């Protein structure tokens, strides 16, 4: 089955936030004191999430990305990967993580069948990493990247660029592609007033002063545009949700850890699946609820008009 939304977009990618909790407090994502956590009994169990993915797979979803909060703070993630891969029609499971716990779990995740991992790292400087994350240790992430690479999880590094905070490291980070890293620069979205964003086009120009960027592709590209510096084995990618929204090609839906299905990262519209599921909803009923959420999928997001966002990224899953 092929699921197509009201604007003709093929929808087949589900991002699941397995938890809203996190071991870091990145300045662009959460306030220092954290956010009120969703009570445990309101968080979907892995079995409940698996039931939803089974229905979604029958509707045409084939790719799942696990995110959070920090997905690796929730116990049993490798086993959840196994549960998902047993579902007919699910072809790929990937993970977005801050990488701090990845050294411990990389091998187990790979053995469970995880295909790919995106690791968030905004700086190569330990003091700056502590400032941005308010508590993290850079070395833990570097160890996580190495472990992911060693077990074949093909890590991509996501860098959120903030004016005056880490934009002076763009060249250093791009140079890591000479040693095989895939580095993607992401425009800061205004979830908090942490800093101003730097347009991706400007970042590209700065990197091009150091060396030509040849366009290339990486795993079908998704929301990013990819380039290669001459002689580099890794790639430089740009994701521009602010200056160049890619809504036209958006193929995703999101499931929050408390069981809301949402059609857009930047929209508050969600459809509750947890209540109906716990009240014994049938496959047909869950299908209808997912279709209702797909029907809410906006043509484009309101970021540029409103200039700021209410929700916390950690709750919706990035
Ligand atoms: N904790 C995991 C992590 O940090 O990778 C997964 C969840 S996090 C919300 C997912 C992604 O969203 C991360 O790459 C993070 O850098 C990005 N993100 C969070 N807040 C953002 C913002 N205000 N603008 C752009 N990206 C943001
Ligand atoms: Fe946690 Fe990821 Fe948000 Fe940082 S970006 S606070 S690691 S959820």
Coordinates of C-alpha atoms and ligand atoms in Angstrom, one line a residue:
X1 CA 0.0 0.0 0.0
X2 CA 1.2 3.5 -0.8
X3 CA 0.1 6.3 1.6
X4 CA -0.2 9.7 0.0
X5 CA -1.2 12.9 1.8
X6 CA -3.5 15.7 0.7
X7 CA -0.5 17.4 -1.1
X8 CA 0.6 14.3 -3.0
X9 CA 3.5 13.5 -0.7
X10 CA 4.3 9.8 -0.3
X11 CA 4.4 9.1 3.5
X12 CA 6.5 6.1 4.6
X13 CA 8.8 7.3 7.4
X14 CA 7.9 7.1 11.1
X15 CA 10.0 8.8 13.8
X16 CA 9.3 7.4 17.2
X17 CA 10.3 9.3 20.3
X18 CA 10.9 6.5 22.7
X19 CA 11.3 8.8 25.7
X20 CA 11.0 12.5 26.5
X21 CA 13.8 12.1 29.1
X22 CA 17.4 13.1 28.5
X23 CA 20.7 13.1 30.2
X24 CA 21.7 16.4 28.7
X25 CA 20.1 19.9 28.6
X26 CA 21.2 21.4 25.3
X27 CA 20.7 25.2 25.4
X28 CA 18.7 25.1 22.1
X29 CA 16.4 22.3 23.1
X30 CA 15.5 22.4 26.8
X31 CA 15.6 24.8 29.8
X32 CA 18.4 24.1 32.3
X33 CA 15.9 22.8 34.9
X34 CA 14.6 20.3 32.3
X35 CA 10.9 20.0 31.4
X36 CA 8.2 18.2 33.4
X37 CA 8.7 14.6 32.4
X38 CA 5.7 12.6 31.1
X39 CA 4.6 10.2 33.9
X40 CA 5.8 6.6 33.3
X41 CA 2.3 5.2 33.0
X42 CA 1.5 7.7 30.2
X43 CA 4.5 6.6 28.2
X44 CA 3.8 3.9 25.7
X45 CA 5.4 0.5 26.4
X46 CA 7.5 -1.0 23.6
X47 CA 4.7 -3.5 23.0
X48 CA 2.3 -0.6 22.5
X49 CA 4.7 1.1 20.1
X50 CA 5.2 -2.2 18.3
X51 CA 1.4 -2.6 17.8
X52 CA 1.2 0.9 16.3
X53 CA 4.1 0.2 14.0
X54 CA 2.5 -3.0 12.8
X55 CA -0.6 -1.0 11.8
X56 CA 1.6 1.7 10.2
X57 CA 3.5 -0.9 8.2
X58 CA 0.3 -2.2 6.8
X59 CA -0.5 1.4 5.7
X60 CA 2.8 1.6 3.8
X61 CA 5.4 2.8 6.4
X62 CA 8.7 1.1 5.8
X63 CA 11.3 3.2 7.7
X64 CA 11.5 3.9 11.4
X65 CA 13.9 6.3 13.2
X66 CA 14.1 6.1 17.0
X67 CA 14.7 9.3 18.7
X68 CA 13.8 11.2 22.0
X69 CA 14.7 12.9 24.4
X70 CA 17.7 10.7 24.5
X71 CA 16.6 7.2 23.2
X72 CA 19.5 5.4 24.9
X73 CA 18.4 6.4 28.4
X74 CA 15.4 4.2 28.0
X75 CA 16.2 0.6 29.0
X76 CA 15.9 -2.2 26.4
X77 CA 16.3 -0.2 23.2
X78 CA 18.2 -3.0 21.4
X79 CA 15.3 -5.4 22.1
X80 CA 12.8 -2.9 20.8
X81 CA 14.9 -2.7 17.5
X82 CA 14.5 -6.5 17.3
X83 CA 10.7 -6.3 17.9
X84 CA 10.3 -3.7 15.1
X85 CA 12.4 -5.7 12.6
X86 CA 10.1 -8.7 13.0
X87 CA 7.3 -6.6 11.5
X88 CA 6.5 -7.4 7.9
X89 CA 7.2 -4.3 5.7
X90 CA 9.7 -2.6 8.1
X91 CA 12.9 -2.4 6.1
X92 CA 15.0 0.0 8.0
X93 CA 15.5 1.1 11.6
X94 CA 17.9 4.0 12.4
X95 CA 18.6 6.0 15.5
X96 CA 19.3 9.6 16.5
X97 CA 21.3 10.0 19.7
X98 CA 23.5 12.4 21.5
X99 CA 26.1 9.6 21.5
X100 CA 27.0 9.8 25.2
X101 CA 25.9 6.2 25.9
X102 CA 26.7 4.8 22.5
X103 CA 30.0 3.2 23.4
X104 CA 28.1 0.9 25.7
X105 CA 25.3 0.0 23.3
X106 CA 26.7 0.2 19.7
X107 CA 27.5 -3.4 19.3
X108 CA 24.3 -4.6 20.9
X109 CA 22.3 -2.3 18.6
X110 CA 24.1 -3.4 15.5
X111 CA 23.5 -7.1 16.5
X112 CA 19.8 -6.3 17.0
X113 CA 19.7 -5.1 13.4
X114 CA 20.0 -1.3 13.7
X115 CA 21.2 0.0 10.3
X116 CA 22.3 3.6 10.9
X117 CA 22.9 6.2 13.5
X118 CA 22.9 10.0 13.6
X119 CA 25.0 11.5 16.4
X120 CA 24.5 15.0 17.6
X121 CA 27.8 16.9 18.2
X122 CA 28.0 20.7 17.9
X123 CA 31.6 21.3 18.9
X124 CA 35.0 19.6 19.1
X125 CA 36.0 21.6 22.3
X126 CA 35.3 20.0 25.7
X127 CA 34.6 23.2 27.5
X128 CA 32.2 24.3 24.8
X129 CA 30.5 21.0 24.8
X130 CA 29.9 21.3 28.5
X131 CA 28.5 24.8 27.9
X132 CA 26.1 23.8 25.1
X133 CA 24.9 20.6 26.7
X134 CA 25.1 22.1 30.2
X135 CA 26.5 18.7 31.5
X136 CA 28.0 16.5 28.9
X137 CA 31.5 15.2 28.4
X138 CA 32.9 15.5 24.9
X139 CA 35.0 12.3 25.2
X140 CA 31.9 10.2 25.8
X141 CA 30.5 11.3 22.4
X142 CA 33.9 10.8 20.6
X143 CA 34.0 7.3 22.0
X144 CA 30.4 6.7 20.9
X145 CA 31.2 7.9 17.3
X146 CA 34.2 5.5 17.2
X147 CA 32.2 2.6 18.5
X148 CA 29.4 3.2 16.0
X149 CA 32.0 3.4 13.2
X150 CA 33.8 0.2 14.4
X151 CA 30.6 -1.9 14.4
X152 CA 29.4 -0.6 11.0
X153 CA 26.6 1.7 12.1
X154 CA 27.7 4.3 9.5
X155 CA 27.4 7.3 11.8
X156 CA 26.5 10.8 10.6
X157 CA 27.3 13.7 12.8
X158 CA 24.6 16.4 13.2
X159 CA 25.8 19.9 14.1
X160 CA 23.4 22.6 15.1
X161 CA 25.1 25.9 14.2
X162 CA 24.6 28.8 16.6
X163 CA 25.9 32.3 15.7
X164 CA 28.6 33.4 18.2
X165 CA 28.6 30.0 20.0
X166 CA 30.0 27.4 17.6
X167 CA 29.9 28.9 14.1
X168 CA 33.7 29.5 14.3
X169 CA 34.1 25.7 14.3
X170 CA 32.4 25.0 11.0
X171 CA 35.7 24.7 9.1
X172 CA 37.2 22.4 11.7
X173 CA 34.1 20.2 11.7
X174 CA 34.0 20.1 7.9
X175 CA 37.7 19.0 8.0
X176 CA 36.7 15.9 9.9
X177 CA 35.3 14.6 6.6
X178 CA 38.9 14.0 5.5
X179 CA 39.0 11.2 8.2
X180 CA 35.7 9.8 7.0
X181 CA 33.1 11.5 9.2
X182 CA 29.8 12.5 7.5
X183 CA 29.0 15.9 9.0
X184 CA 25.7 17.7 8.5
X185 CA 25.2 21.3 9.5
X186 CA 21.6 22.1 10.7
X187 CA 20.1 25.5 11.0
X188 CA 19.0 26.3 14.5
X189 CA 15.3 26.4 14.9
X190 CA 13.9 28.9 17.5
X191 CA 12.7 26.6 20.2
X192 CA 14.6 28.7 22.8
X193 CA 16.3 32.0 22.6
X194 CA 19.7 30.4 22.9
X195 CA 21.2 32.0 19.9
X196 CA 20.6 33.1 16.3
X197 CA 20.8 30.7 13.4
X198 CA 23.3 31.0 10.5
X199 CA 21.8 30.3 7.1
X200 CA 23.1 27.1 5.5
X201 CA 24.1 29.1 2.3
X202 CA 26.4 31.2 4.4
X203 CA 28.0 28.2 6.0
X204 CA 28.5 26.6 2.6
X205 CA 30.3 29.8 1.4
X206 CA 32.6 29.8 4.4
X207 CA 33.6 26.2 3.8
X208 CA 34.0 26.8 0.1
X209 CA 36.7 29.4 0.9
X210 CA 38.7 26.5 2.2
X211 CA 38.1 24.2 -0.8
X212 CA 35.6 23.4 -3.5
X213 CA 32.5 21.4 -2.5
X214 CA 31.4 18.8 -5.1
X215 CA 27.7 17.8 -4.9
X216 CA 27.2 14.2 -4.1
X217 CA 24.5 11.9 -2.6
X218 CA 24.3 9.9 0.6
X219 CA 21.6 7.3 1.3
X220 CA 19.0 9.0 -0.8
X221 CA 19.7 12.4 0.8
X222 CA 16.5 12.9 2.8
X223 CA 16.2 16.5 4.0
X224 CA 19.9 17.2 3.5
X225 CA 22.0 18.4 0.5
X226 CA 25.4 16.7 0.4
X227 CA 28.8 17.7 -0.8
X228 CA 32.4 16.4 -0.7
X229 CA 35.6 18.3 -0.2
X230 CA 38.2 17.3 -2.7
X231 CA 40.0 14.2 -1.3
X232 CA 37.6 13.6 1.6
X233 CA 36.0 10.2 2.2
X234 CA 33.2 11.7 4.3
X235 CA 30.6 14.2 3.2
X236 CA 29.5 17.7 4.3
X237 CA 25.7 18.0 4.4
X238 CA 23.4 21.0 5.0
X239 CA 19.9 20.9 6.4
X240 CA 18.1 24.3 6.2
X241 CA 14.7 24.1 8.0
X242 CA 14.6 27.9 8.4
X243 CA 16.1 29.4 5.3
X244 CA 15.0 26.7 2.9
X245 CA 12.2 24.5 4.3
X246 CA 11.9 21.2 2.7
X247 CA 8.3 20.5 3.5
X248 CA 7.5 19.8 -0.2
X249 CA 9.4 16.5 0.1
X250 CA 8.5 15.7 3.7
X251 CA 7.7 11.9 3.9
X252 CA 7.4 11.6 7.7
X253 CA 5.0 11.3 10.6
X254 CA 6.0 11.3 14.3
X255 CA 4.9 9.2 17.3
X256 CA 5.6 10.9 20.6
X257 CA 6.5 8.8 23.7
X258 CA 3.0 9.4 25.2
X259 CA 1.3 8.1 22.1
X260 CA 0.4 11.1 20.0
X261 CA 0.8 10.8 16.3
X262 CA 1.9 14.1 14.7
X263 CA 2.2 15.1 11.1
X264 CA 4.8 17.9 11.5
X265 CA 7.6 18.7 13.9
X266 CA 6.4 22.3 14.1
X267 CA 2.7 21.8 14.4
X268 CA 0.8 21.2 17.7
X269 CA -1.9 19.1 16.0
X270 CA -1.7 15.5 17.2
X271 CA -4.0 12.5 17.3
X272 CA -4.0 10.4 20.5
X273 CA -3.4 6.7 19.9
X274 CA -2.7 5.7 23.5
X275 CA -6.2 6.1 24.9
X276 CA -7.9 4.2 22.1
X277 CA -5.1 1.5 22.1
X278 CA -5.5 1.0 25.9
X279 CA -9.3 0.8 25.4
X280 CA -8.9 -2.0 22.9
X281 CA -9.1 -0.2 19.6
X282 CA -9.1 -2.5 16.5
X283 CA -6.5 -2.4 13.7
X284 CA -9.1 -0.6 11.6
X285 CA -9.7 2.0 14.3
X286 CA -6.0 2.7 14.7
X287 CA -5.6 2.9 11.0
X288 CA -8.4 5.6 10.8
X289 CA -6.7 7.6 13.6
X290 CA -3.3 7.5 11.8
X291 CA -5.1 8.6 8.6
X292 CA -6.7 11.5 10.5
X293 CA -3.3 12.6 11.6
X294 CA -2.0 12.4 8.0
X295 CA -4.9 14.5 6.9
X296 CA -3.6 17.3 9.3
X297 CA -0.2 17.3 7.6
X298 CA 0.3 20.9 6.6
X299 CA 1.7 21.9 3.2
X300 CA 4.5 23.8 4.9
X301 CA 5.5 24.8 8.4
X302 CA 4.8 28.2 10.0
X303 CA 8.3 28.8 11.4
X304 CA 9.2 31.7 9.2
X305 CA 6.0 33.5 9.9
X306 CA 5.9 33.0 13.7
X307 CA 9.6 33.3 14.4
X308 CA 9.4 31.1 17.5
X309 CA 8.0 27.8 18.7
X310 CA 6.1 26.8 21.8
X311 CA 7.0 23.1 22.2
X312 CA 10.3 21.7 23.3
X313 CA 12.1 19.7 20.7
X314 CA 12.9 17.0 23.3
X315 CA 9.2 16.2 23.6
X316 CA 8.5 15.9 19.9
X317 CA 11.7 14.0 18.9
X318 CA 13.7 16.3 16.6
Ligands
LIG1 N1 18.8 13.4 22.1 C1 19.0 13.0 20.8 C2 20.0 13.9 20.1 O1 20.3 14.9 20.6 O2 20.5 13.5 19.0 C3 17.8 12.8 19.9 C4 16.7 13.9 20.1 S1 17.2 15.5 19.6 C5 15.7 16.4 20.0 C6 17.1 15.3 17.8 C7 17.9 16.3 17.0 O3 17.3 17.6 17.2 C8 19.3 16.5 17.5 O4 20.2 16.4 16.3 C9 19.4 18.0 18.0 O5 20.6 18.6 17.7 C10 18.3 18.6 17.1 N2 17.7 19.8 17.7 C11 17.3 20.0 19.0 N3 16.9 21.3 19.2 C12 17.1 21.9 18.0 C13 16.9 23.2 17.5 N4 16.4 24.2 18.3 N5 17.2 23.5 16.2 C14 17.7 22.5 15.4 N6 17.9 21.3 15.8 C15 17.6 21.0 17.0
LIG2 FE1 18.7 16.0 24.9 FE2 19.0 15.7 22.3 FE3 17.6 17.8 23.4 FE4 20.2 17.7 23.6 S1 19.1 17.9 21.7 S2 18.8 18.2 25.3 S3 20.6 15.6 23.8 S4 17.1 15.7 23.5

